[in-house]
Amino acid sequence: LFMFLASSGVELMVDYLWLDTIGYRQVFLTIFGTRLALGLAGFAVAFLWLWLNLAYALRQVGDPAQFLPAELTLTPLGQFLTERLVQRTAFFVSLAIAALSGLAFSTGWEKPLLYLNGAPLGQVDPIFGRDAAFYMFTVPFLNQMQSFVWSVSFFTLLGVGAVYLMRMQAERNTPSDVILALSTFPGRGRVHLGGVGAFLLVVMAVGLYLDRFEELHRAGGLFTGPGYSDIHGTLPVLALKSVTALVGAGVVVYALWREQYRMLIGVAGLFIVVWVGGSAYGS
């Protein structure tokens, strides 16, 4: 860590001295300030989202020692595996993932600056009727935000799902059937897991909606931009996928709240039909 910080500090100082010498110190300060703000904001958001969800899930599980076999309870392993240790582990895992997320988020410093300082270009696209500046300044920034929220939400779902899965596996009388296992699971845990999964589907829907705008300036085989199949196939299919993800989010929350677990199978089937059929139709 010291070597990494020392190397980065040397590079930062060289860039500052170089830009200051040629009269562009303000450029350096703007870029550095933007990266610092993005990194801190990304770290804070990622850490809070990860830690709050993991802490809530662990609170629903309770003391992990209760799931150990009786012969292991009084062993050093049983005494070492405490609720406080698990909470600390989740805290440091959240801290590490949040630090990496903030660092990755800060690398896209130019997109927020272009979004905040962009101006209309006076050229409107013939498909959606939006100014070209929307595709140059707004869409990249929205994609950056969507990607950041998606990655943090994905790691959150993995962490929360792992906690609840271990709790289900540790339960001595948990049925082998997934549907029956969900029916015996605590209600708050089901709703929590469903809420995190539904939020991830909403973020997916936003990404699919933004992909429609990406199609308008994507390089193709013959030319850049949408062709006939893209306009009449790809764009409607992306809109359908986005709506399907939103419907799936609502169904997941309702199914886990009302204990209608068979609906989850229907949602999975709907996703398969829309994704496979839509890809075939769009091509």
PDB file of C-alpha atoms in Angstrom:
ATOM      1  CA  LEU A   1       0.000   0.000   0.000  1.00  0.00           C
ATOM      2  CA  PHE A   2       2.846   2.372   0.830  1.00  0.00           C
ATOM      3  CA  MET A   3       4.606   1.651  -2.483  1.00  0.00           C
ATOM      4  CA  PHE A   4       1.380   2.192  -4.406  1.00  0.00           C
ATOM      5  CA  LEU A   5       0.665   5.502  -2.684  1.00  0.00           C
ATOM      6  CA  ALA A   6       4.266   6.656  -3.093  1.00  0.00           C
ATOM      7  CA  SER A   7       4.271   5.864  -6.813  1.00  0.00           C
ATOM      8  CA  SER A   8       0.907   7.559  -7.332  1.00  0.00           C
ATOM      9  CA  GLY A   9       2.074  10.568  -5.325  1.00  0.00           C
ATOM     10  CA  VAL A  10       5.181  10.976  -7.479  1.00  0.00           C
ATOM     11  CA  GLU A  11       3.120  10.821 -10.687  1.00  0.00           C
ATOM     12  CA  LEU A  12       0.658  13.333  -9.252  1.00  0.00           C
ATOM     13  CA  MET A  13       3.413  15.747  -8.288  1.00  0.00           C
ATOM     14  CA  VAL A  14       5.071  15.469 -11.720  1.00  0.00           C
ATOM     15  CA  ASP A  15       1.747  16.219 -13.456  1.00  0.00           C
ATOM     16  CA  TYR A  16       1.159  19.203 -11.194  1.00  0.00           C
ATOM     17  CA  LEU A  17       4.636  20.675 -11.759  1.00  0.00           C
ATOM     18  CA  TRP A  18       4.392  20.148 -15.512  1.00  0.00           C
ATOM     19  CA  LEU A  19       0.949  21.749 -15.924  1.00  0.00           C
ATOM     20  CA  ASP A  20       1.838  24.542 -13.525  1.00  0.00           C
ATOM     21  CA  THR A  21       4.979  25.320 -15.554  1.00  0.00           C
ATOM     22  CA  ILE A  22       3.047  25.734 -18.816  1.00  0.00           C
ATOM     23  CA  GLY A  23       0.275  27.767 -17.172  1.00  0.00           C
ATOM     24  CA  TYR A  24      -2.427  25.088 -16.861  1.00  0.00           C
ATOM     25  CA  ARG A  25      -2.515  24.669 -13.105  1.00  0.00           C
ATOM     26  CA  GLN A  26      -6.279  25.231 -13.053  1.00  0.00           C
ATOM     27  CA  VAL A  27      -6.711  22.272 -15.405  1.00  0.00           C
ATOM     28  CA  PHE A  28      -4.829  20.047 -12.978  1.00  0.00           C
ATOM     29  CA  LEU A  29      -6.816  21.326  -9.999  1.00  0.00           C
ATOM     30  CA  THR A  30     -10.124  20.810 -11.801  1.00  0.00           C
ATOM     31  CA  ILE A  31      -9.289  17.241 -12.767  1.00  0.00           C
ATOM     32  CA  PHE A  32      -7.827  16.397  -9.369  1.00  0.00           C
ATOM     33  CA  GLY A  33     -10.756  17.923  -7.496  1.00  0.00           C
ATOM     34  CA  THR A  34     -13.273  16.111  -9.680  1.00  0.00           C
ATOM     35  CA  ARG A  35     -11.546  12.763  -9.233  1.00  0.00           C
ATOM     36  CA  LEU A  36     -11.282  13.279  -5.482  1.00  0.00           C
ATOM     37  CA  ALA A  37     -14.958  14.229  -5.195  1.00  0.00           C
ATOM     38  CA  LEU A  38     -16.075  11.283  -7.322  1.00  0.00           C
ATOM     39  CA  GLY A  39     -13.870   8.858  -5.408  1.00  0.00           C
ATOM     40  CA  LEU A  40     -15.109  10.000  -2.009  1.00  0.00           C
ATOM     41  CA  ALA A  41     -18.748  10.098  -3.115  1.00  0.00           C
ATOM     42  CA  GLY A  42     -18.499   6.660  -4.713  1.00  0.00           C
ATOM     43  CA  PHE A  43     -16.791   5.237  -1.637  1.00  0.00           C
ATOM     44  CA  ALA A  44     -19.386   6.697   0.743  1.00  0.00           C
ATOM     45  CA  VAL A  45     -22.388   5.523  -1.288  1.00  0.00           C
ATOM     46  CA  ALA A  46     -20.962   2.045  -1.897  1.00  0.00           C
ATOM     47  CA  PHE A  47     -19.928   1.536   1.714  1.00  0.00           C
ATOM     48  CA  LEU A  48     -23.243   2.661   3.180  1.00  0.00           C
ATOM     49  CA  TRP A  49     -25.278   0.554   0.759  1.00  0.00           C
ATOM     50  CA  LEU A  50     -23.143  -2.545   1.273  1.00  0.00           C
ATOM     51  CA  TRP A  51     -22.712  -2.291   5.021  1.00  0.00           C
ATOM     52  CA  LEU A  52     -26.320  -1.428   5.853  1.00  0.00           C
ATOM     53  CA  ASN A  53     -27.653  -4.350   3.829  1.00  0.00           C
ATOM     54  CA  LEU A  54     -25.086  -6.828   5.139  1.00  0.00           C
ATOM     55  CA  ALA A  55     -25.590  -5.677   8.723  1.00  0.00           C
ATOM     56  CA  TYR A  56     -29.362  -6.058   8.392  1.00  0.00           C
ATOM     57  CA  ALA A  57     -29.006  -9.529   6.884  1.00  0.00           C
ATOM     58  CA  LEU A  58     -26.630 -10.627   9.645  1.00  0.00           C
ATOM     59  CA  ARG A  59     -29.013  -9.269  12.254  1.00  0.00           C
ATOM     60  CA  GLN A  60     -31.764 -11.469  10.805  1.00  0.00           C
ATOM     61  CA  VAL A  61     -29.475 -14.486  11.013  1.00  0.00           C
ATOM     62  CA  GLY A  62     -28.447 -13.850  14.612  1.00  0.00           C
ATOM     63  CA  ASP A  63     -25.646 -15.637  16.439  1.00  0.00           C
ATOM     64  CA  PRO A  64     -23.869 -17.971  13.972  1.00  0.00           C
ATOM     65  CA  ALA A  65     -22.880 -20.316  16.797  1.00  0.00           C
ATOM     66  CA  GLN A  66     -26.486 -21.504  17.085  1.00  0.00           C
ATOM     67  CA  PHE A  67     -26.174 -23.256  13.720  1.00  0.00           C
ATOM     68  CA  LEU A  68     -23.071 -25.225  14.696  1.00  0.00           C
ATOM     69  CA  PRO A  69     -23.427 -28.886  15.645  1.00  0.00           C
ATOM     70  CA  ALA A  70     -23.518 -29.491  19.385  1.00  0.00           C
ATOM     71  CA  GLU A  71     -20.118 -31.204  19.371  1.00  0.00           C
ATOM     72  CA  LEU A  72     -18.488 -28.048  17.903  1.00  0.00           C
ATOM     73  CA  THR A  73     -20.091 -25.482  20.200  1.00  0.00           C
ATOM     74  CA  LEU A  74     -17.521 -25.802  22.993  1.00  0.00           C
ATOM     75  CA  THR A  75     -14.513 -26.231  20.698  1.00  0.00           C
ATOM     76  CA  PRO A  76     -12.138 -23.344  19.868  1.00  0.00           C
ATOM     77  CA  LEU A  77     -13.921 -22.972  16.508  1.00  0.00           C
ATOM     78  CA  GLY A  78     -17.289 -22.612  18.183  1.00  0.00           C
ATOM     79  CA  GLN A  79     -15.969 -20.043  20.638  1.00  0.00           C
ATOM     80  CA  PHE A  80     -14.143 -18.139  17.890  1.00  0.00           C
ATOM     81  CA  LEU A  81     -17.152 -17.919  15.569  1.00  0.00           C
ATOM     82  CA  THR A  82     -19.113 -15.138  17.261  1.00  0.00           C
ATOM     83  CA  GLU A  83     -21.654 -12.646  16.007  1.00  0.00           C
ATOM     84  CA  ARG A  84     -19.216  -9.803  16.625  1.00  0.00           C
ATOM     85  CA  LEU A  85     -16.543 -11.462  14.480  1.00  0.00           C
ATOM     86  CA  VAL A  86     -18.980 -11.928  11.591  1.00  0.00           C
ATOM     87  CA  GLN A  87     -20.099  -8.300  11.859  1.00  0.00           C
ATOM     88  CA  ARG A  88     -16.493  -7.088  11.773  1.00  0.00           C
ATOM     89  CA  THR A  89     -15.720  -9.269   8.783  1.00  0.00           C
ATOM     90  CA  ALA A  90     -18.711  -7.862   6.903  1.00  0.00           C
ATOM     91  CA  PHE A  91     -17.613  -4.346   7.842  1.00  0.00           C
ATOM     92  CA  PHE A  92     -14.104  -4.753   6.431  1.00  0.00           C
ATOM     93  CA  VAL A  93     -15.381  -6.539   3.316  1.00  0.00           C
ATOM     94  CA  SER A  94     -17.751  -3.631   2.701  1.00  0.00           C
ATOM     95  CA  LEU A  95     -14.892  -1.213   3.276  1.00  0.00           C
ATOM     96  CA  ALA A  96     -12.635  -2.962   0.738  1.00  0.00           C
ATOM     97  CA  ILE A  97     -15.299  -3.247  -1.970  1.00  0.00           C
ATOM     98  CA  ALA A  98     -16.338   0.382  -1.424  1.00  0.00           C
ATOM     99  CA  ALA A  99     -12.726   1.557  -1.748  1.00  0.00           C
ATOM    100  CA  LEU A 100     -12.320  -0.271  -5.058  1.00  0.00           C
ATOM    101  CA  SER A 101     -15.685   1.029  -6.269  1.00  0.00           C
ATOM    102  CA  GLY A 102     -14.769   4.620  -5.403  1.00  0.00           C
ATOM    103  CA  LEU A 103     -11.395   4.276  -7.109  1.00  0.00           C
ATOM    104  CA  ALA A 104     -12.996   2.892 -10.278  1.00  0.00           C
ATOM    105  CA  PHE A 105     -15.702   5.573 -10.208  1.00  0.00           C
ATOM    106  CA  SER A 106     -13.107   8.359 -10.015  1.00  0.00           C
ATOM    107  CA  THR A 107     -11.411   7.267 -13.257  1.00  0.00           C
ATOM    108  CA  GLY A 108     -14.361   8.585 -15.301  1.00  0.00           C
ATOM    109  CA  TRP A 109     -13.813  12.192 -14.212  1.00  0.00           C
ATOM    110  CA  GLU A 110     -14.331  13.634 -17.721  1.00  0.00           C
ATOM    111  CA  LYS A 111     -17.936  12.444 -18.050  1.00  0.00           C
ATOM    112  CA  PRO A 112     -19.380  14.528 -15.163  1.00  0.00           C
ATOM    113  CA  LEU A 113     -17.412  17.569 -16.372  1.00  0.00           C
ATOM    114  CA  LEU A 114     -18.706  17.178 -19.924  1.00  0.00           C
ATOM    115  CA  TYR A 115     -22.234  16.710 -18.595  1.00  0.00           C
ATOM    116  CA  LEU A 116     -22.066  19.830 -16.421  1.00  0.00           C
ATOM    117  CA  ASN A 117     -20.397  22.023 -19.057  1.00  0.00           C
ATOM    118  CA  GLY A 118     -21.947  20.677 -22.261  1.00  0.00           C
ATOM    119  CA  ALA A 119     -24.006  22.928 -24.533  1.00  0.00           C
ATOM    120  CA  PRO A 120     -26.575  22.170 -27.278  1.00  0.00           C
ATOM    121  CA  LEU A 121     -25.022  21.504 -30.684  1.00  0.00           C
ATOM    122  CA  GLY A 122     -28.054  22.349 -32.804  1.00  0.00           C
ATOM    123  CA  GLN A 123     -28.240  18.955 -34.551  1.00  0.00           C
ATOM    124  CA  VAL A 124     -31.260  16.730 -33.807  1.00  0.00           C
ATOM    125  CA  ASP A 125     -31.332  12.994 -34.472  1.00  0.00           C
ATOM    126  CA  PRO A 126     -34.201  11.705 -36.661  1.00  0.00           C
ATOM    127  CA  ILE A 127     -35.149   8.772 -34.397  1.00  0.00           C
ATOM    128  CA  PHE A 128     -35.724  10.218 -30.931  1.00  0.00           C
ATOM    129  CA  GLY A 129     -35.550  13.925 -31.787  1.00  0.00           C
ATOM    130  CA  ARG A 130     -32.805  14.697 -29.291  1.00  0.00           C
ATOM    131  CA  ASP A 131     -29.943  17.129 -29.697  1.00  0.00           C
ATOM    132  CA  ALA A 132     -26.538  15.621 -30.496  1.00  0.00           C
ATOM    133  CA  ALA A 133     -25.233  17.032 -27.219  1.00  0.00           C
ATOM    134  CA  PHE A 134     -27.460  14.537 -25.398  1.00  0.00           C
ATOM    135  CA  TYR A 135     -25.481  11.658 -26.902  1.00  0.00           C
ATOM    136  CA  MET A 136     -22.099  13.321 -26.384  1.00  0.00           C
ATOM    137  CA  PHE A 137     -22.513  14.667 -22.848  1.00  0.00           C
ATOM    138  CA  THR A 138     -25.598  13.234 -21.116  1.00  0.00           C
ATOM    139  CA  VAL A 139     -25.711   9.563 -22.178  1.00  0.00           C
ATOM    140  CA  PRO A 140     -22.075   8.785 -21.190  1.00  0.00           C
ATOM    141  CA  PHE A 141     -22.641  10.333 -17.758  1.00  0.00           C
ATOM    142  CA  LEU A 142     -25.890   8.407 -17.219  1.00  0.00           C
ATOM    143  CA  ASN A 143     -24.178   5.193 -18.316  1.00  0.00           C
ATOM    144  CA  GLN A 144     -21.393   5.834 -15.823  1.00  0.00           C
ATOM    145  CA  MET A 145     -23.896   6.316 -13.004  1.00  0.00           C
ATOM    146  CA  GLN A 146     -25.876   3.246 -14.032  1.00  0.00           C
ATOM    147  CA  SER A 147     -22.756   1.083 -14.207  1.00  0.00           C
ATOM    148  CA  PHE A 148     -21.631   2.228 -10.761  1.00  0.00           C
ATOM    149  CA  VAL A 149     -25.020   1.576  -9.142  1.00  0.00           C
ATOM    150  CA  TRP A 150     -25.262  -1.768 -10.936  1.00  0.00           C
ATOM    151  CA  SER A 151     -21.862  -2.993  -9.731  1.00  0.00           C
ATOM    152  CA  VAL A 152     -22.479  -1.934  -6.125  1.00  0.00           C
ATOM    153  CA  SER A 153     -25.979  -3.455  -6.140  1.00  0.00           C
ATOM    154  CA  PHE A 154     -24.645  -6.667  -7.671  1.00  0.00           C
ATOM    155  CA  PHE A 155     -22.017  -7.088  -4.940  1.00  0.00           C
ATOM    156  CA  THR A 156     -24.689  -6.276  -2.354  1.00  0.00           C
ATOM    157  CA  LEU A 157     -26.983  -8.966  -3.732  1.00  0.00           C
ATOM    158  CA  LEU A 158     -24.115 -11.473  -3.695  1.00  0.00           C
ATOM    159  CA  GLY A 159     -23.261 -10.629  -0.090  1.00  0.00           C
ATOM    160  CA  VAL A 160     -26.823 -10.641   1.199  1.00  0.00           C
ATOM    161  CA  GLY A 161     -27.642 -13.781  -0.767  1.00  0.00           C
ATOM    162  CA  ALA A 162     -24.571 -15.543   0.625  1.00  0.00           C
ATOM    163  CA  VAL A 163     -25.571 -14.641   4.190  1.00  0.00           C
ATOM    164  CA  TYR A 164     -29.103 -15.963   3.785  1.00  0.00           C
ATOM    165  CA  LEU A 165     -27.925 -19.025   1.869  1.00  0.00           C
ATOM    166  CA  MET A 166     -25.497 -19.962   4.628  1.00  0.00           C
ATOM    167  CA  ARG A 167     -28.276 -19.468   7.130  1.00  0.00           C
ATOM    168  CA  MET A 168     -30.535 -21.808   5.154  1.00  0.00           C
ATOM    169  CA  GLN A 169     -27.780 -24.391   4.734  1.00  0.00           C
ATOM    170  CA  ALA A 170     -26.956 -24.246   8.445  1.00  0.00           C
ATOM    171  CA  GLU A 171     -30.583 -24.801   9.425  1.00  0.00           C
ATOM    172  CA  ARG A 172     -30.819 -28.420  10.463  1.00  0.00           C
ATOM    173  CA  ASN A 173     -34.390 -28.929   9.244  1.00  0.00           C
ATOM    174  CA  THR A 174     -34.238 -26.944   6.004  1.00  0.00           C
ATOM    175  CA  PRO A 175     -36.059 -28.771   3.162  1.00  0.00           C
ATOM    176  CA  SER A 176     -34.048 -29.638   0.071  1.00  0.00           C
ATOM    177  CA  ASP A 177     -36.684 -28.128  -2.207  1.00  0.00           C
ATOM    178  CA  VAL A 178     -35.982 -24.432  -2.856  1.00  0.00           C
ATOM    179  CA  ILE A 179     -39.657 -23.426  -2.730  1.00  0.00           C
ATOM    180  CA  LEU A 180     -40.203 -25.204   0.587  1.00  0.00           C
ATOM    181  CA  ALA A 181     -36.979 -23.736   1.952  1.00  0.00           C
ATOM    182  CA  LEU A 182     -38.180 -20.224   1.116  1.00  0.00           C
ATOM    183  CA  SER A 183     -41.494 -20.890   2.827  1.00  0.00           C
ATOM    184  CA  THR A 184     -39.691 -21.717   6.081  1.00  0.00           C
ATOM    185  CA  PHE A 185     -37.430 -18.683   5.878  1.00  0.00           C
ATOM    186  CA  PRO A 186     -38.118 -15.627   8.103  1.00  0.00           C
ATOM    187  CA  GLY A 187     -40.400 -13.090   6.449  1.00  0.00           C
ATOM    188  CA  ARG A 188     -38.114 -10.089   6.911  1.00  0.00           C
ATOM    189  CA  GLY A 189     -35.230 -11.931   5.310  1.00  0.00           C
ATOM    190  CA  ARG A 190     -37.361 -12.857   2.299  1.00  0.00           C
ATOM    191  CA  VAL A 191     -38.564  -9.289   1.816  1.00  0.00           C
ATOM    192  CA  HIS A 192     -35.046  -7.927   2.232  1.00  0.00           C
ATOM    193  CA  LEU A 193     -33.561 -10.305  -0.331  1.00  0.00           C
ATOM    194  CA  GLY A 194     -36.429  -9.602  -2.702  1.00  0.00           C
ATOM    195  CA  GLY A 195     -36.000  -5.863  -2.303  1.00  0.00           C
ATOM    196  CA  VAL A 196     -32.298  -5.987  -3.134  1.00  0.00           C
ATOM    197  CA  GLY A 197     -32.967  -8.230  -6.139  1.00  0.00           C
ATOM    198  CA  ALA A 198     -35.815  -6.009  -7.334  1.00  0.00           C
ATOM    199  CA  PHE A 199     -33.630  -2.917  -7.089  1.00  0.00           C
ATOM    200  CA  LEU A 200     -30.998  -4.658  -9.217  1.00  0.00           C
ATOM    201  CA  LEU A 201     -33.666  -5.399 -11.841  1.00  0.00           C
ATOM    202  CA  VAL A 202     -34.710  -1.735 -11.840  1.00  0.00           C
ATOM    203  CA  VAL A 203     -31.094  -0.710 -12.438  1.00  0.00           C
ATOM    204  CA  MET A 204     -30.952  -3.269 -15.256  1.00  0.00           C
ATOM    205  CA  ALA A 205     -34.084  -1.723 -16.786  1.00  0.00           C
ATOM    206  CA  VAL A 206     -32.429   1.700 -16.734  1.00  0.00           C
ATOM    207  CA  GLY A 207     -29.345   0.281 -18.469  1.00  0.00           C
ATOM    208  CA  LEU A 208     -31.460  -1.341 -21.185  1.00  0.00           C
ATOM    209  CA  TYR A 209     -33.316   1.930 -21.701  1.00  0.00           C
ATOM    210  CA  LEU A 210     -30.015   3.788 -22.121  1.00  0.00           C
ATOM    211  CA  ASP A 211     -28.805   1.145 -24.589  1.00  0.00           C
ATOM    212  CA  ARG A 212     -31.449   2.410 -27.005  1.00  0.00           C
ATOM    213  CA  PHE A 213     -29.575   5.697 -27.276  1.00  0.00           C
ATOM    214  CA  GLU A 214     -26.251   3.914 -27.639  1.00  0.00           C
ATOM    215  CA  GLU A 215     -27.576   2.199 -30.762  1.00  0.00           C
ATOM    216  CA  LEU A 216     -27.838   5.548 -32.555  1.00  0.00           C
ATOM    217  CA  HIS A 217     -24.090   6.072 -32.720  1.00  0.00           C
ATOM    218  CA  ARG A 218     -22.780   2.506 -32.516  1.00  0.00           C
ATOM    219  CA  ALA A 219     -20.368   1.516 -35.295  1.00  0.00           C
ATOM    220  CA  GLY A 220     -21.780  -1.120 -37.631  1.00  0.00           C
ATOM    221  CA  GLY A 221     -20.395  -3.167 -40.475  1.00  0.00           C
ATOM    222  CA  LEU A 222     -21.088  -0.606 -43.216  1.00  0.00           C
ATOM    223  CA  PHE A 223     -21.795   2.631 -41.375  1.00  0.00           C
ATOM    224  CA  THR A 224     -22.163   4.149 -37.918  1.00  0.00           C
ATOM    225  CA  GLY A 225     -25.685   4.380 -36.596  1.00  0.00           C
ATOM    226  CA  PRO A 226     -28.891   2.306 -36.737  1.00  0.00           C
ATOM    227  CA  GLY A 227     -30.022   0.459 -39.835  1.00  0.00           C
ATOM    228  CA  TYR A 228     -33.470  -0.816 -40.702  1.00  0.00           C
ATOM    229  CA  SER A 229     -33.200  -3.894 -38.486  1.00  0.00           C
ATOM    230  CA  ASP A 230     -31.959  -1.761 -35.598  1.00  0.00           C
ATOM    231  CA  ILE A 231     -34.812   0.752 -35.864  1.00  0.00           C
ATOM    232  CA  HIS A 232     -37.584  -1.826 -36.270  1.00  0.00           C
ATOM    233  CA  GLY A 233     -36.011  -4.681 -34.322  1.00  0.00           C
ATOM    234  CA  THR A 234     -33.261  -3.814 -31.856  1.00  0.00           C
ATOM    235  CA  LEU A 235     -34.772  -0.610 -30.444  1.00  0.00           C
ATOM    236  CA  PRO A 236     -38.262  -2.098 -29.758  1.00  0.00           C
ATOM    237  CA  VAL A 237     -36.681  -5.225 -28.263  1.00  0.00           C
ATOM    238  CA  LEU A 238     -34.543  -3.146 -25.904  1.00  0.00           C
ATOM    239  CA  ALA A 239     -37.651  -1.259 -24.800  1.00  0.00           C
ATOM    240  CA  LEU A 240     -39.454  -4.581 -24.244  1.00  0.00           C
ATOM    241  CA  LYS A 241     -36.543  -5.927 -22.201  1.00  0.00           C
ATOM    242  CA  SER A 242     -36.532  -2.784 -20.077  1.00  0.00           C
ATOM    243  CA  VAL A 243     -40.255  -3.124 -19.360  1.00  0.00           C
ATOM    244  CA  THR A 244     -39.796  -6.833 -18.615  1.00  0.00           C
ATOM    245  CA  ALA A 245     -37.103  -6.045 -16.048  1.00  0.00           C
ATOM    246  CA  LEU A 246     -39.409  -3.540 -14.344  1.00  0.00           C
ATOM    247  CA  VAL A 247     -42.268  -6.050 -14.301  1.00  0.00           C
ATOM    248  CA  GLY A 248     -39.882  -8.685 -12.932  1.00  0.00           C
ATOM    249  CA  ALA A 249     -38.829  -6.340 -10.122  1.00  0.00           C
ATOM    250  CA  GLY A 250     -42.427  -5.848  -9.064  1.00  0.00           C
ATOM    251  CA  VAL A 251     -43.218  -9.560  -9.257  1.00  0.00           C
ATOM    252  CA  VAL A 252     -40.155 -10.506  -7.179  1.00  0.00           C
ATOM    253  CA  VAL A 253     -41.168  -8.176  -4.354  1.00  0.00           C
ATOM    254  CA  TYR A 254     -44.818  -9.283  -4.484  1.00  0.00           C
ATOM    255  CA  ALA A 255     -43.979 -12.986  -4.680  1.00  0.00           C
ATOM    256  CA  LEU A 256     -41.635 -12.934  -1.690  1.00  0.00           C
ATOM    257  CA  TRP A 257     -43.935 -10.690   0.313  1.00  0.00           C
ATOM    258  CA  ARG A 258     -47.088 -12.723  -0.364  1.00  0.00           C
ATOM    259  CA  GLU A 259     -45.217 -16.042  -0.366  1.00  0.00           C
ATOM    260  CA  GLN A 260     -46.259 -16.792  -3.944  1.00  0.00           C
ATOM    261  CA  TYR A 261     -42.989 -18.474  -4.838  1.00  0.00           C
ATOM    262  CA  ARG A 262     -44.253 -20.168  -7.991  1.00  0.00           C
ATOM    263  CA  MET A 263     -44.458 -16.720  -9.555  1.00  0.00           C
ATOM    264  CA  LEU A 264     -40.667 -16.544  -9.478  1.00  0.00           C
ATOM    265  CA  ILE A 265     -40.521 -19.476 -11.887  1.00  0.00           C
ATOM    266  CA  GLY A 266     -42.905 -17.608 -14.185  1.00  0.00           C
ATOM    267  CA  VAL A 267     -40.689 -14.525 -14.077  1.00  0.00           C
ATOM    268  CA  ALA A 268     -37.625 -16.594 -14.951  1.00  0.00           C
ATOM    269  CA  GLY A 269     -39.511 -18.122 -17.882  1.00  0.00           C
ATOM    270  CA  LEU A 270     -40.630 -14.684 -19.053  1.00  0.00           C
ATOM    271  CA  PHE A 271     -37.040 -13.442 -19.022  1.00  0.00           C
ATOM    272  CA  ILE A 272     -35.868 -16.421 -21.065  1.00  0.00           C
ATOM    273  CA  VAL A 273     -38.628 -15.949 -23.667  1.00  0.00           C
ATOM    274  CA  VAL A 274     -38.072 -12.188 -24.011  1.00  0.00           C
ATOM    275  CA  TRP A 275     -34.266 -12.381 -24.105  1.00  0.00           C
ATOM    276  CA  VAL A 276     -34.003 -15.347 -26.501  1.00  0.00           C
ATOM    277  CA  GLY A 277     -36.945 -14.361 -28.662  1.00  0.00           C
ATOM    278  CA  GLY A 278     -35.990 -10.688 -28.665  1.00  0.00           C
ATOM    279  CA  SER A 279     -32.404 -11.419 -29.652  1.00  0.00           C
ATOM    280  CA  ALA A 280     -33.587 -13.640 -32.505  1.00  0.00           C
ATOM    281  CA  TYR A 281     -36.097 -11.038 -33.687  1.00  0.00           C
ATOM    282  CA  GLY A 282     -33.636  -8.151 -33.441  1.00  0.00           C
ATOM    283  CA  SER A 283     -31.031  -9.964 -35.496  1.00  0.00           C
TER     284      SER A 283
END
